[in-house]
Amino acid sequence: MAKHFPDIEMLFKGDRLAISRAISSVENESPESQALLKRVFSQTGRAYRIGITGPPGAGKSTIANKLAQLYRGQGLSIGIIAVDPTSPFSGGALLGDRVRMIDVELDDGVFIRSMASRGSLGGLSKKAIEAVDVLDAAGKDIVIMETVGVGQSELDIAGAADTTVVVLVPESGDSIQAMKAGLMEIADFFVLNKADRAGAEQAVMSIKMILSFKEQPEWTSDVLKVVASEGKGIDSIAEKIRQHREFLMQNDRLTKKRRLRLEDRIRTLVADRLKVDFWDRARSSLLEKKMADVMKFSTTPYDVAEDLIEHFRTM
Amino acid sequence: MAKHFPDIEMLFKGDRLAISRAISSVENESPESQALLKRVFSQTGRAYRIGITGPPGAGKSTIANKLAQLYRGQGLSIGIIAVDPTSPFSGGALLGDRVRMIDVELDDGVFIRSMASRGSLGGLSKKAIEAVDVLDAAGKDIVIMETVGVGQSELDIAGAADTTVVVLVPESGDSIQAMKAGLMEIADFFVLNKADRAGAEQAVMSIKMILSFKEQPEWTSDVLKVVASEGKGIDSIAEKIRQHREFLMQNDRLTKKRRLRLEDRIRTLVADRLKVDFWDRARSSLLEKKMADVMKFSTTPYDVAEDLIEHFRTM
């Protein structure tokens, strides 16, 4: 029997404590989280989802913070999920984000949550996306997802945004190179933060040169120069997001984007579930038994995989 | 009927053209690649596998190159797989690596192959590990896997090494931060390259501080300072690898490590195969049909995933 989440009506009314509990439930995969997520999903689809990503130290938190303040000034409610794929033994970033975020945390219209991976990286992006659903269902007008880096889990999270902003700084030489690995594909536009520093023009040129290789038939990406710590250029980011949102509203683009995203999510859920179903006690011990032969090179990983699948489909 | 790879005996003799063809076959997933990989696997287990990873520009290729020269001087044969998870439209790195590698490429005892992802990141690490098997089966004494970055696919490749070396430079402030995401866990030791530059001592201290948080009950990680372009410190890297190899030879550690690695590989093969089997025409069209309800919020991704799995297990 699925347990029920106690505060679901409070959650839908936007109650802070209920939001906080719901995200904890998702994060901890508590017994009631499955039923909760199903109910939450039915209330999603209203929030606009903004992804902010880039290398550590680029100023993503500051930008998320200042954007939130700007939107608050327009009377909108905001949720922020800050994802930090930190490894277990260096988990200092959690507190760091919270401290940096304190400007907006005091405002009741902004809900901020940091999520760090404790242990495996794998589940974090799934949980972060579910936390965004919770904020959407709680009535937030805008949900900002802030993620570090260029790994697969960051790409997954960025893929869950309606508009994705990639933040770089003049010193991001390494990061501009790393963009080849995926950031370039996901960026709807770039922000060069700390643009008052030396090397800003060169960085903008590097990004524009890489952009010139990208096919952009309908939406043209761009690089905005900002100095987030002084609040300079935040309005230009908001304006660019508005333009991109308007672009997505045409020709059903947003609907198509969300549909693809939900299909991806179902495929991921299927893969996760199959993995759990597959590796039950029977097949785990079958693998264990076969490993002796693999280690003696008398069978191969390919043959063992085939045998295990045969077992799964005929049992 | 599985096709057969024509040059298998030549491959086992270490013939360059046969190696090259076999890796191409694996890379392109040609019809004969499955049968080839099974035969190849039976001849593996002799090469020592060294992983070299770190951010772009850290000098991994130079270090791989100089290490290869050093091992050549000891009469050993070497294979190098340089993996670059480059996105399709910025695929310049392939040529770049080849040019940088030219020192050792002329020597018949060294086989070098660059592999770049064309399209999806996902399959690259699997293929790179299979290419390493090919080099192992071809009789290489040492196989070096060189990979860029800190993403999941790089971690997978590093996980396939017996000894993993993480290369940083004094400017790697960003990267040292990014290590939190996984490099720290996989490094058997660190190399600070370009250690004649300003900031070297500070970088070493940063790494050592992070290392001090890591539990290292038996093997103690370390940071070696080198200037690879001038050949300074390459012998210290080789010596550290030798010490680590010796450590692994005690108490069956290497055997246990390889066993875990092969188990992981079987699990990955199973997951990949299940994915292909699952998403046949029947379930793809079932998903297609259900998406209309998901978009209307009259069902949820969770319910659809459950229905699809039910369909898979009862068909």
XYZ file of C-alpha atoms in Angstrom:
630
model
C 0.000 0.000 0.000
C 1.351 3.391 -1.002
C 1.483 5.805 1.886
C 0.080 9.251 1.421
C 1.934 12.494 1.792
C 0.166 14.374 4.592
C 0.443 17.960 3.367
C -0.602 17.668 -0.273
C -3.273 20.391 -0.130
C -0.904 22.698 1.742
C 1.702 21.978 -0.909
C -0.660 22.993 -3.698
C -1.341 26.215 -1.786
C 2.383 26.969 -1.818
C 3.062 26.407 1.889
C 6.830 26.587 2.525
C 6.963 23.790 5.054
C 4.913 21.479 2.835
C 7.202 22.245 -0.138
C 10.235 21.569 1.987
C 8.841 18.268 3.259
C 7.800 17.178 -0.215
C 11.277 17.802 -1.626
C 12.818 15.916 1.304
C 10.461 13.041 0.608
C 11.589 12.971 -3.037
C 15.246 13.341 -2.071
C 15.098 10.461 0.417
C 12.856 8.294 -1.772
C 10.558 7.878 1.188
C 7.720 5.331 0.949
C 5.125 7.971 0.129
C 7.202 9.673 -2.565
C 5.840 7.632 -5.483
C 2.232 8.514 -4.740
C 3.246 12.090 -4.003
C 5.040 12.467 -7.342
C 2.020 11.183 -9.244
C -0.242 13.737 -7.576
C 2.341 16.475 -7.988
C 2.700 15.765 -11.693
C -0.971 16.380 -12.330
C -0.539 19.932 -11.049
C 2.541 20.810 -13.092
C 2.927 22.573 -16.414
C 2.434 26.159 -15.291
C 5.890 27.229 -14.094
C 8.456 28.488 -16.569
C 11.701 26.543 -16.094
C 15.032 28.312 -16.432
C 18.309 26.390 -16.321
C 21.516 28.155 -15.317
C 24.703 26.187 -15.730
C 28.447 26.699 -16.099
C 31.756 26.010 -14.354
C 32.324 26.468 -10.603
C 32.962 30.087 -9.668
C 31.245 31.567 -12.719
C 28.676 33.333 -10.565
C 25.634 31.184 -11.271
C 24.253 31.622 -7.752
C 24.630 35.393 -7.925
C 22.828 35.482 -11.260
C 20.045 33.203 -10.011
C 19.752 35.426 -6.942
C 19.574 38.704 -8.886
C 17.182 37.264 -11.460
C 14.944 36.116 -8.633
C 14.967 39.637 -7.178
C 14.063 41.092 -10.576
C 11.164 38.666 -11.016
C 10.028 39.328 -7.451
C 9.825 42.998 -8.401
C 7.356 41.951 -11.099
C 5.232 40.186 -8.494
C 6.178 36.690 -9.629
C 6.869 33.815 -7.243
C 10.147 31.948 -7.635
C 11.623 28.587 -6.806
C 15.314 27.800 -7.056
C 16.861 24.337 -7.071
C 20.648 24.544 -6.783
C 22.212 21.226 -7.713
C 25.743 20.409 -6.689
C 27.059 17.027 -7.709
C 29.506 17.070 -4.846
C 31.189 13.918 -3.702
C 30.428 12.681 -0.198
C 33.628 13.711 1.526
C 33.908 17.282 0.273
C 30.361 18.362 0.906
C 31.027 21.972 1.767
C 29.184 23.487 -1.157
C 25.751 23.021 0.335
C 26.278 25.551 3.047
C 28.183 27.762 0.619
C 25.190 28.082 -1.689
C 22.848 28.750 1.153
C 25.014 31.531 2.484
C 25.412 33.134 -0.895
C 21.682 32.914 -1.438
C 20.684 34.727 1.711
C 19.620 37.961 -0.055
C 16.522 36.394 -1.471
C 15.978 33.680 1.068
C 14.335 36.087 3.481
C 11.612 36.905 0.978
C 8.562 34.655 1.261
C 8.023 34.667 -2.500
C 11.276 32.827 -3.119
C 11.872 29.215 -2.177
C 15.464 27.978 -2.408
C 16.704 24.452 -2.045
C 20.210 23.071 -2.483
C 20.531 19.446 -3.484
C 23.866 17.651 -3.322
C 24.615 14.075 -4.285
C 25.390 11.940 -1.326
C 26.976 8.937 -2.901
C 25.981 8.133 -6.446
C 25.706 10.829 -9.071
C 23.079 8.882 -10.964
C 19.918 9.662 -9.081
C 20.567 13.334 -8.487
C 19.333 14.719 -11.786
C 16.132 12.682 -11.547
C 15.459 13.976 -8.036
C 16.299 17.557 -9.004
C 13.789 17.414 -11.852
C 11.191 15.983 -9.476
C 11.921 18.794 -7.006
C 11.244 21.255 -9.832
C 7.887 19.519 -10.358
C 7.135 20.042 -6.669
C 7.824 23.788 -6.984
C 5.753 23.954 -10.170
C 2.825 22.212 -8.461
C 3.240 24.556 -5.480
C 2.384 27.428 -7.801
C 5.775 29.021 -8.460
C 5.650 31.138 -11.615
C 9.349 30.679 -12.342
C 11.609 27.816 -11.327
C 15.358 28.271 -11.719
C 17.580 25.205 -11.838
C 21.189 26.024 -11.082
C 23.760 23.311 -11.845
C 27.537 23.071 -11.860
C 29.675 21.664 -14.598
C 29.421 19.788 -17.823
C 28.785 16.192 -16.827
C 25.934 14.022 -18.012
C 23.840 14.723 -14.937
C 24.138 18.482 -15.536
C 23.157 17.974 -19.156
C 20.115 15.996 -18.015
C 19.059 18.781 -15.693
C 19.657 21.450 -18.318
C 17.586 19.358 -20.712
C 14.685 19.757 -18.302
C 14.633 23.570 -18.663
C 12.549 25.633 -21.055
C 15.383 28.134 -21.414
C 18.988 27.235 -20.621
C 21.560 29.911 -19.830
C 25.253 29.012 -19.780
C 27.376 31.298 -17.609
C 31.106 31.728 -18.252
C 33.781 34.147 -17.060
C 36.810 35.588 -18.900
C 39.011 33.009 -17.154
C 36.932 30.101 -18.461
C 39.434 29.081 -21.120
C 39.270 25.483 -19.923
C 35.518 25.639 -19.739
C 35.105 27.030 -23.218
C 37.070 24.028 -24.402
C 34.957 21.729 -22.284
C 31.850 23.161 -23.888
C 32.625 21.003 -26.832
C 31.410 18.170 -24.683
C 27.867 19.407 -24.520
C 27.276 22.851 -23.032
C 27.253 24.358 -26.489
C 24.362 22.174 -27.586
C 22.187 23.001 -24.616
C 22.781 26.763 -24.318
C 19.920 28.900 -25.569
C 22.272 31.782 -24.914
C 25.492 32.591 -23.053
C 26.247 35.036 -20.288
C 29.793 36.246 -19.824
C 29.886 37.236 -16.176
C 32.608 39.417 -14.602
C 32.817 41.127 -17.991
C 34.718 44.057 -16.438
C 37.780 41.827 -16.123
C 40.679 41.498 -18.530
C 40.096 39.061 -21.356
C 36.345 39.642 -21.568
C 36.360 40.669 -25.231
C 38.520 37.725 -26.153
C 36.224 35.317 -24.310
C 33.180 36.769 -26.091
C 34.952 36.317 -29.399
C 35.869 32.705 -28.578
C 32.278 31.895 -27.737
C 30.970 33.659 -30.838
C 33.423 31.782 -32.982
C 32.281 28.439 -31.571
C 28.662 29.583 -31.999
C 29.322 30.372 -35.649
C 29.801 26.631 -36.229
C 26.417 25.817 -34.790
C 23.421 25.567 -37.033
C 20.811 27.935 -35.719
C 18.040 27.995 -38.244
C 15.395 29.734 -36.159
C 16.656 30.919 -32.791
C 19.976 32.746 -32.770
C 22.088 32.242 -29.671
C 24.016 35.197 -28.292
C 26.534 36.241 -25.624
C 25.500 38.819 -23.022
C 28.140 40.638 -20.992
C 27.207 41.182 -17.345
C 28.733 42.006 -13.970
C 26.294 40.149 -11.778
C 27.815 41.131 -8.440
C 27.003 44.786 -9.261
C 23.667 43.915 -10.800
C 24.838 45.050 -14.236
C 23.158 43.305 -17.145
C 20.673 41.221 -15.139
C 17.844 42.994 -16.970
C 19.414 41.976 -20.282
C 19.365 38.328 -19.141
C 15.695 38.599 -18.173
C 14.924 40.254 -21.519
C 16.724 37.497 -23.429
C 14.827 34.855 -21.469
C 11.584 36.687 -22.330
C 12.515 36.684 -26.015
C 13.351 32.986 -25.917
C 10.108 32.209 -24.146
C 8.200 34.168 -26.785
C 10.060 32.218 -29.458
C 9.029 28.948 -27.818
C 5.408 30.041 -27.620
C 5.264 30.234 -31.412
C 4.393 27.186 -33.531
C 3.858 24.938 -30.491
C 7.609 24.828 -29.861
C 7.245 24.829 -26.068
C 4.653 22.056 -26.173
C 6.881 19.961 -28.436
C 9.884 20.606 -26.193
C 7.976 19.556 -23.078
C 6.632 16.488 -24.819
C 10.119 15.335 -25.785
C 11.262 16.012 -22.245
C 8.455 13.897 -20.769
C 9.179 11.083 -23.215
C 12.809 11.149 -22.096
C 11.672 11.014 -18.527
C 9.517 7.965 -19.135
C 12.430 6.236 -20.861
C 14.647 6.984 -17.866
C 12.014 5.704 -15.437
C 11.707 2.510 -17.470
C 15.484 1.989 -17.509
C 15.759 2.547 -13.737
C 12.879 0.236 -12.989
C 14.097 -2.493 -15.349
C 17.472 -2.371 -13.631
C 15.897 -2.985 -10.229
C 13.628 -5.744 -11.555
C 16.448 -7.395 -13.453
C 18.994 -7.591 -10.672
C 16.934 -9.613 -8.256
C 18.478 -12.349 -6.146
C 18.213 -15.012 -8.856
C 20.108 -13.138 -11.521
C 22.588 -11.616 -9.096
C 23.616 -15.076 -7.977
C 23.661 -16.322 -11.572
C 26.096 -13.515 -12.395
C 28.141 -14.379 -9.327
C 28.379 -17.986 -10.522
C 29.340 -17.049 -14.089
C 32.068 -14.663 -12.952
C 34.397 -17.559 -12.170
C 34.271 -18.562 -15.857
C 34.733 -14.980 -17.014
C 37.829 -14.650 -14.836
C 39.183 -17.854 -16.399
C 38.367 -16.433 -19.872
C 36.295 -19.540 -20.606
C 33.300 -17.326 -21.314
C 32.925 -13.630 -22.171
C 30.972 -10.722 -20.709
C 28.932 -10.729 -23.920
C 27.861 -14.355 -23.522
C 27.025 -13.852 -19.857
C 24.908 -10.792 -20.643
C 23.019 -12.778 -23.277
C 22.395 -15.676 -20.858
C 21.145 -13.329 -18.137
C 18.708 -11.614 -20.500
C 17.448 -14.973 -21.710
C 16.814 -15.846 -18.054
C 14.952 -12.569 -17.453
C 12.668 -12.902 -20.440
C 11.740 -16.548 -19.850
C 11.207 -16.434 -16.069
C 24.731 -15.513 -38.697
C 27.576 -13.601 -37.109
C 30.182 -12.567 -39.608
C 33.798 -13.256 -38.862
C 36.570 -10.743 -38.624
C 39.048 -11.698 -41.328
C 42.336 -10.828 -39.619
C 41.930 -12.368 -36.163
C 45.191 -14.348 -36.232
C 47.076 -11.322 -37.527
C 45.513 -9.299 -34.728
C 46.735 -11.727 -32.078
C 50.208 -11.436 -33.635
C 50.079 -7.685 -33.101
C 49.777 -6.668 -36.757
C 49.167 -2.914 -36.959
C 46.694 -3.043 -39.817
C 44.702 -5.814 -38.136
C 44.601 -3.818 -34.875
C 43.479 -0.743 -36.743
C 40.735 -2.631 -38.571
C 39.549 -4.334 -35.407
C 39.206 -1.009 -33.567
C 37.357 0.462 -36.542
C 35.038 -2.529 -36.482
C 34.328 -1.932 -32.771
C 33.955 1.813 -33.315
C 31.467 1.380 -36.153
C 29.653 -1.555 -34.516
C 30.092 -3.481 -37.747
C 28.244 -6.813 -38.160
C 31.307 -8.862 -37.251
C 32.179 -6.820 -34.149
C 30.220 -8.989 -31.682
C 31.972 -12.190 -32.696
C 35.284 -10.336 -32.826
C 34.880 -8.960 -29.298
C 34.137 -12.411 -27.904
C 37.287 -13.824 -29.464
C 39.301 -10.795 -28.415
C 38.141 -11.074 -24.819
C 39.498 -14.611 -24.500
C 42.987 -13.244 -25.236
C 42.925 -10.333 -22.787
C 44.188 -10.017 -19.242
C 47.861 -9.584 -19.927
C 48.246 -5.844 -20.585
C 48.613 -3.420 -17.711
C 46.051 -0.636 -18.114
C 46.962 2.926 -17.187
C 44.348 5.699 -17.218
C 45.443 9.311 -17.629
C 42.751 11.915 -17.153
C 42.366 15.601 -16.315
C 41.118 18.882 -17.785
C 41.847 20.020 -21.340
C 45.301 21.558 -21.741
C 46.803 19.790 -18.704
C 49.326 17.981 -20.888
C 47.865 14.469 -20.789
C 48.976 13.698 -24.344
C 52.517 14.847 -23.631
C 52.670 12.680 -20.525
C 51.218 9.657 -22.350
C 53.770 10.243 -25.100
C 56.770 10.524 -22.783
C 55.660 7.568 -20.673
C 55.359 5.521 -23.857
C 58.911 6.495 -24.825
C 60.164 5.497 -21.381
C 58.433 2.102 -21.576
C 59.718 1.617 -25.122
C 63.220 2.078 -23.717
C 62.485 -0.887 -21.437
C 61.543 -2.972 -24.463
C 57.802 -2.970 -23.717
C 55.123 -2.599 -26.383
C 52.529 0.129 -25.879
C 49.015 0.945 -27.004
C 47.393 4.317 -26.459
C 43.685 5.070 -26.750
C 43.040 8.817 -26.610
C 39.368 9.494 -25.957
C 37.899 12.876 -26.716
C 34.200 13.291 -26.006
C 33.998 16.065 -28.564
C 30.684 17.167 -29.930
C 30.011 16.620 -33.619
C 30.428 20.165 -34.856
C 33.729 21.007 -33.176
C 35.595 17.857 -34.071
C 39.055 19.366 -34.414
C 40.639 17.523 -31.507
C 41.125 14.292 -33.373
C 43.738 15.714 -35.677
C 45.216 17.723 -32.825
C 45.967 14.637 -30.756
C 47.466 12.854 -33.706
C 49.813 15.704 -34.445
C 50.914 16.017 -30.850
C 51.513 12.297 -30.685
C 53.831 12.154 -33.670
C 56.995 11.576 -31.597
C 56.049 8.052 -30.725
C 53.803 7.278 -33.643
C 56.741 6.502 -35.877
C 57.897 3.714 -33.573
C 56.433 0.335 -34.458
C 56.177 -0.675 -30.806
C 53.589 1.995 -30.085
C 50.071 1.924 -31.453
C 48.024 5.101 -31.001
C 44.368 5.605 -31.735
C 42.178 8.635 -31.080
C 38.476 8.037 -30.536
C 35.994 10.896 -30.599
C 32.279 10.705 -30.038
C 30.335 11.389 -33.154
C 26.901 12.076 -31.855
C 25.978 10.530 -28.536
C 28.372 10.494 -25.607
C 26.906 7.280 -24.301
C 28.563 4.630 -26.396
C 32.047 6.118 -26.420
C 33.327 4.768 -23.113
C 32.111 1.268 -23.964
C 33.872 1.362 -27.316
C 37.049 2.812 -25.806
C 37.183 -0.028 -23.278
C 36.642 -2.533 -26.075
C 39.459 -0.903 -28.068
C 41.686 -1.394 -25.027
C 40.736 -5.092 -25.092
C 41.795 -5.210 -28.734
C 45.225 -3.786 -27.851
C 45.524 -6.181 -24.911
C 44.686 -9.156 -27.126
C 47.172 -7.872 -29.712
C 49.910 -8.378 -27.137
C 50.594 -4.850 -25.920
C 52.339 -4.913 -22.534
C 50.984 -1.538 -21.505
C 47.803 0.176 -22.642
C 47.346 3.847 -21.798
C 43.844 5.335 -21.863
C 43.901 9.095 -22.122
C 40.608 10.897 -21.461
C 39.510 14.505 -21.076
C 37.387 15.912 -18.331
C 35.283 14.827 -15.427
C 32.047 13.569 -16.948
C 30.474 10.184 -16.377
C 31.945 8.721 -19.531
C 35.458 9.737 -18.407
C 34.828 8.188 -14.995
C 33.720 4.974 -16.711
C 36.901 4.865 -18.752
C 39.072 5.656 -15.733
C 37.257 2.880 -13.886
C 38.574 0.493 -16.509
C 42.215 1.220 -15.654
C 44.445 -0.674 -13.247
C 46.183 2.570 -12.260
C 44.566 5.967 -12.784
C 46.657 9.131 -12.937
C 44.939 12.520 -12.717
C 46.894 15.358 -14.330
C 46.398 18.964 -13.253
C 48.245 22.234 -13.832
C 48.756 25.215 -11.507
C 45.945 27.028 -13.354
C 43.472 24.213 -12.675
C 41.653 26.075 -9.913
C 38.340 25.293 -11.585
C 39.331 21.722 -12.133
C 40.414 21.151 -8.577
C 36.943 22.275 -7.582
C 35.414 20.031 -10.214
C 37.332 17.094 -8.781
C 34.748 17.002 -6.089
C 32.511 15.489 -8.733
C 34.544 12.352 -9.054
C 38.167 12.709 -10.094
C 39.265 12.558 -6.493
C 37.711 9.149 -6.002
C 39.319 7.631 -9.053
C 42.856 9.046 -8.806
C 45.443 6.572 -7.592
C 47.775 9.549 -7.604
C 48.009 13.079 -8.984
C 50.483 14.707 -11.306
C 50.893 18.464 -11.241
C 52.222 19.242 -14.692
C 53.860 22.551 -15.663
C 55.115 22.669 -12.088
C 57.656 25.344 -13.032
C 54.839 27.866 -13.323
C 53.628 30.295 -10.704
C 51.114 28.831 -8.296
C 52.510 25.299 -8.392
C 53.114 25.057 -4.638
C 49.655 26.395 -3.892
C 48.057 23.891 -6.272
C 49.966 21.020 -4.638
C 48.782 22.203 -1.242
C 45.164 22.417 -2.433
C 45.285 18.880 -3.765
C 46.964 17.574 -0.617
C 44.343 19.267 1.505
C 41.529 17.619 -0.437
C 43.421 14.305 -0.244
C 43.647 14.630 3.522
C 39.851 14.228 3.674
C 39.991 10.960 1.785
C 40.193 7.715 3.638
C 43.225 5.850 2.384
C 43.689 2.881 4.623
C 46.199 0.970 2.492
C 47.394 2.865 -0.537
C 48.386 6.489 0.032
C 47.750 8.839 -2.856
C 50.311 11.536 -3.637
C 51.029 14.542 -5.848
C 54.021 14.438 -8.202
C 55.392 17.655 -9.681
C 56.528 17.336 -13.299
C 57.336 19.447 -16.357
C 56.327 16.965 -19.030
C 57.296 19.091 -22.022
C 60.902 18.987 -20.812
C 60.668 15.362 -19.767
C 61.148 16.302 -16.101
C 59.529 13.914 -13.653
C 58.299 11.315 -16.171
C 60.478 8.723 -14.422
C 58.772 9.582 -11.120
C 55.375 8.888 -12.738
C 56.596 5.535 -14.048
C 58.010 4.704 -10.606
C 54.723 5.591 -8.896
C 52.797 3.459 -11.375
C 55.221 0.603 -10.630
C 54.634 1.023 -6.891
C 50.875 1.037 -7.394
C 51.053 -2.035 -9.597
C 53.114 -3.799 -6.940
C 50.527 -2.799 -4.346
C 47.757 -4.261 -6.526
C 49.677 -7.517 -6.962
C 49.493 -8.114 -3.207
C 46.509 -9.876 -1.617
C 44.782 -10.477 -4.966
C 43.893 -6.789 -5.212
C 44.362 -6.627 -8.988
C 42.264 -9.736 -9.515
C 39.486 -8.337 -7.340
C 39.651 -4.995 -9.141
C 39.427 -6.665 -12.540
C 36.580 -8.846 -11.389
C 34.552 -5.844 -10.230
C 35.319 -4.137 -13.502
C 34.067 -7.110 -15.523
C 30.924 -7.326 -13.404
C 30.264 -3.658 -14.133
C 30.785 -4.318 -17.777
C 28.259 -7.130 -17.812
C 25.742 -4.899 -16.036
C 26.276 -2.208 -18.657
C 25.899 -4.717 -21.493
C 22.665 -5.962 -19.935
C 21.293 -2.433 -19.581
C 22.171 -1.534 -23.177
C 20.668 -4.725 -24.525
C 17.503 -4.437 -22.440
C 17.035 -0.919 -23.761
C 17.161 -2.113 -27.355
C 14.853 -5.082 -26.658
C 12.421 -2.952 -24.707
C 11.938 -0.168 -27.203
C 10.710 -2.271 -30.072
C 7.933 -1.056 -32.345
C 5.116 -2.248 -30.069
C 6.225 -0.355 -26.978
C 7.401 2.685 -28.913
C 3.927 3.076 -30.362
C 2.332 2.384 -26.979
C 4.403 5.237 -25.542
C 3.427 7.434 -28.479
C -0.256 6.732 -27.742
C 0.056 7.388 -24.003
C 1.873 10.698 -24.520
C -1.385 12.423 -25.413
C -2.717 11.604 -21.926
C 0.527 12.670 -20.269
C 0.365 16.014 -22.048
C -3.210 16.445 -20.773
C -2.014 15.496 -17.267
C -4.616 12.723 -17.163
C -1.858 10.218 -16.490
C 1.712 10.540 -15.210
C 5.146 9.448 -16.479
C 5.246 7.030 -13.518
C 2.019 5.278 -14.515
C 3.078 5.065 -18.155
C 6.457 3.573 -17.192
C 4.689 0.952 -15.067
C 2.286 0.064 -17.886
C 5.115 -0.288 -20.387
C 7.080 -2.591 -18.100
C 4.001 -4.688 -17.487
C 3.660 -4.996 -21.273
C 7.331 -6.019 -21.637
C 7.207 -8.713 -18.982
C 3.957 -10.298 -20.138
C 4.587 -10.270 -23.901
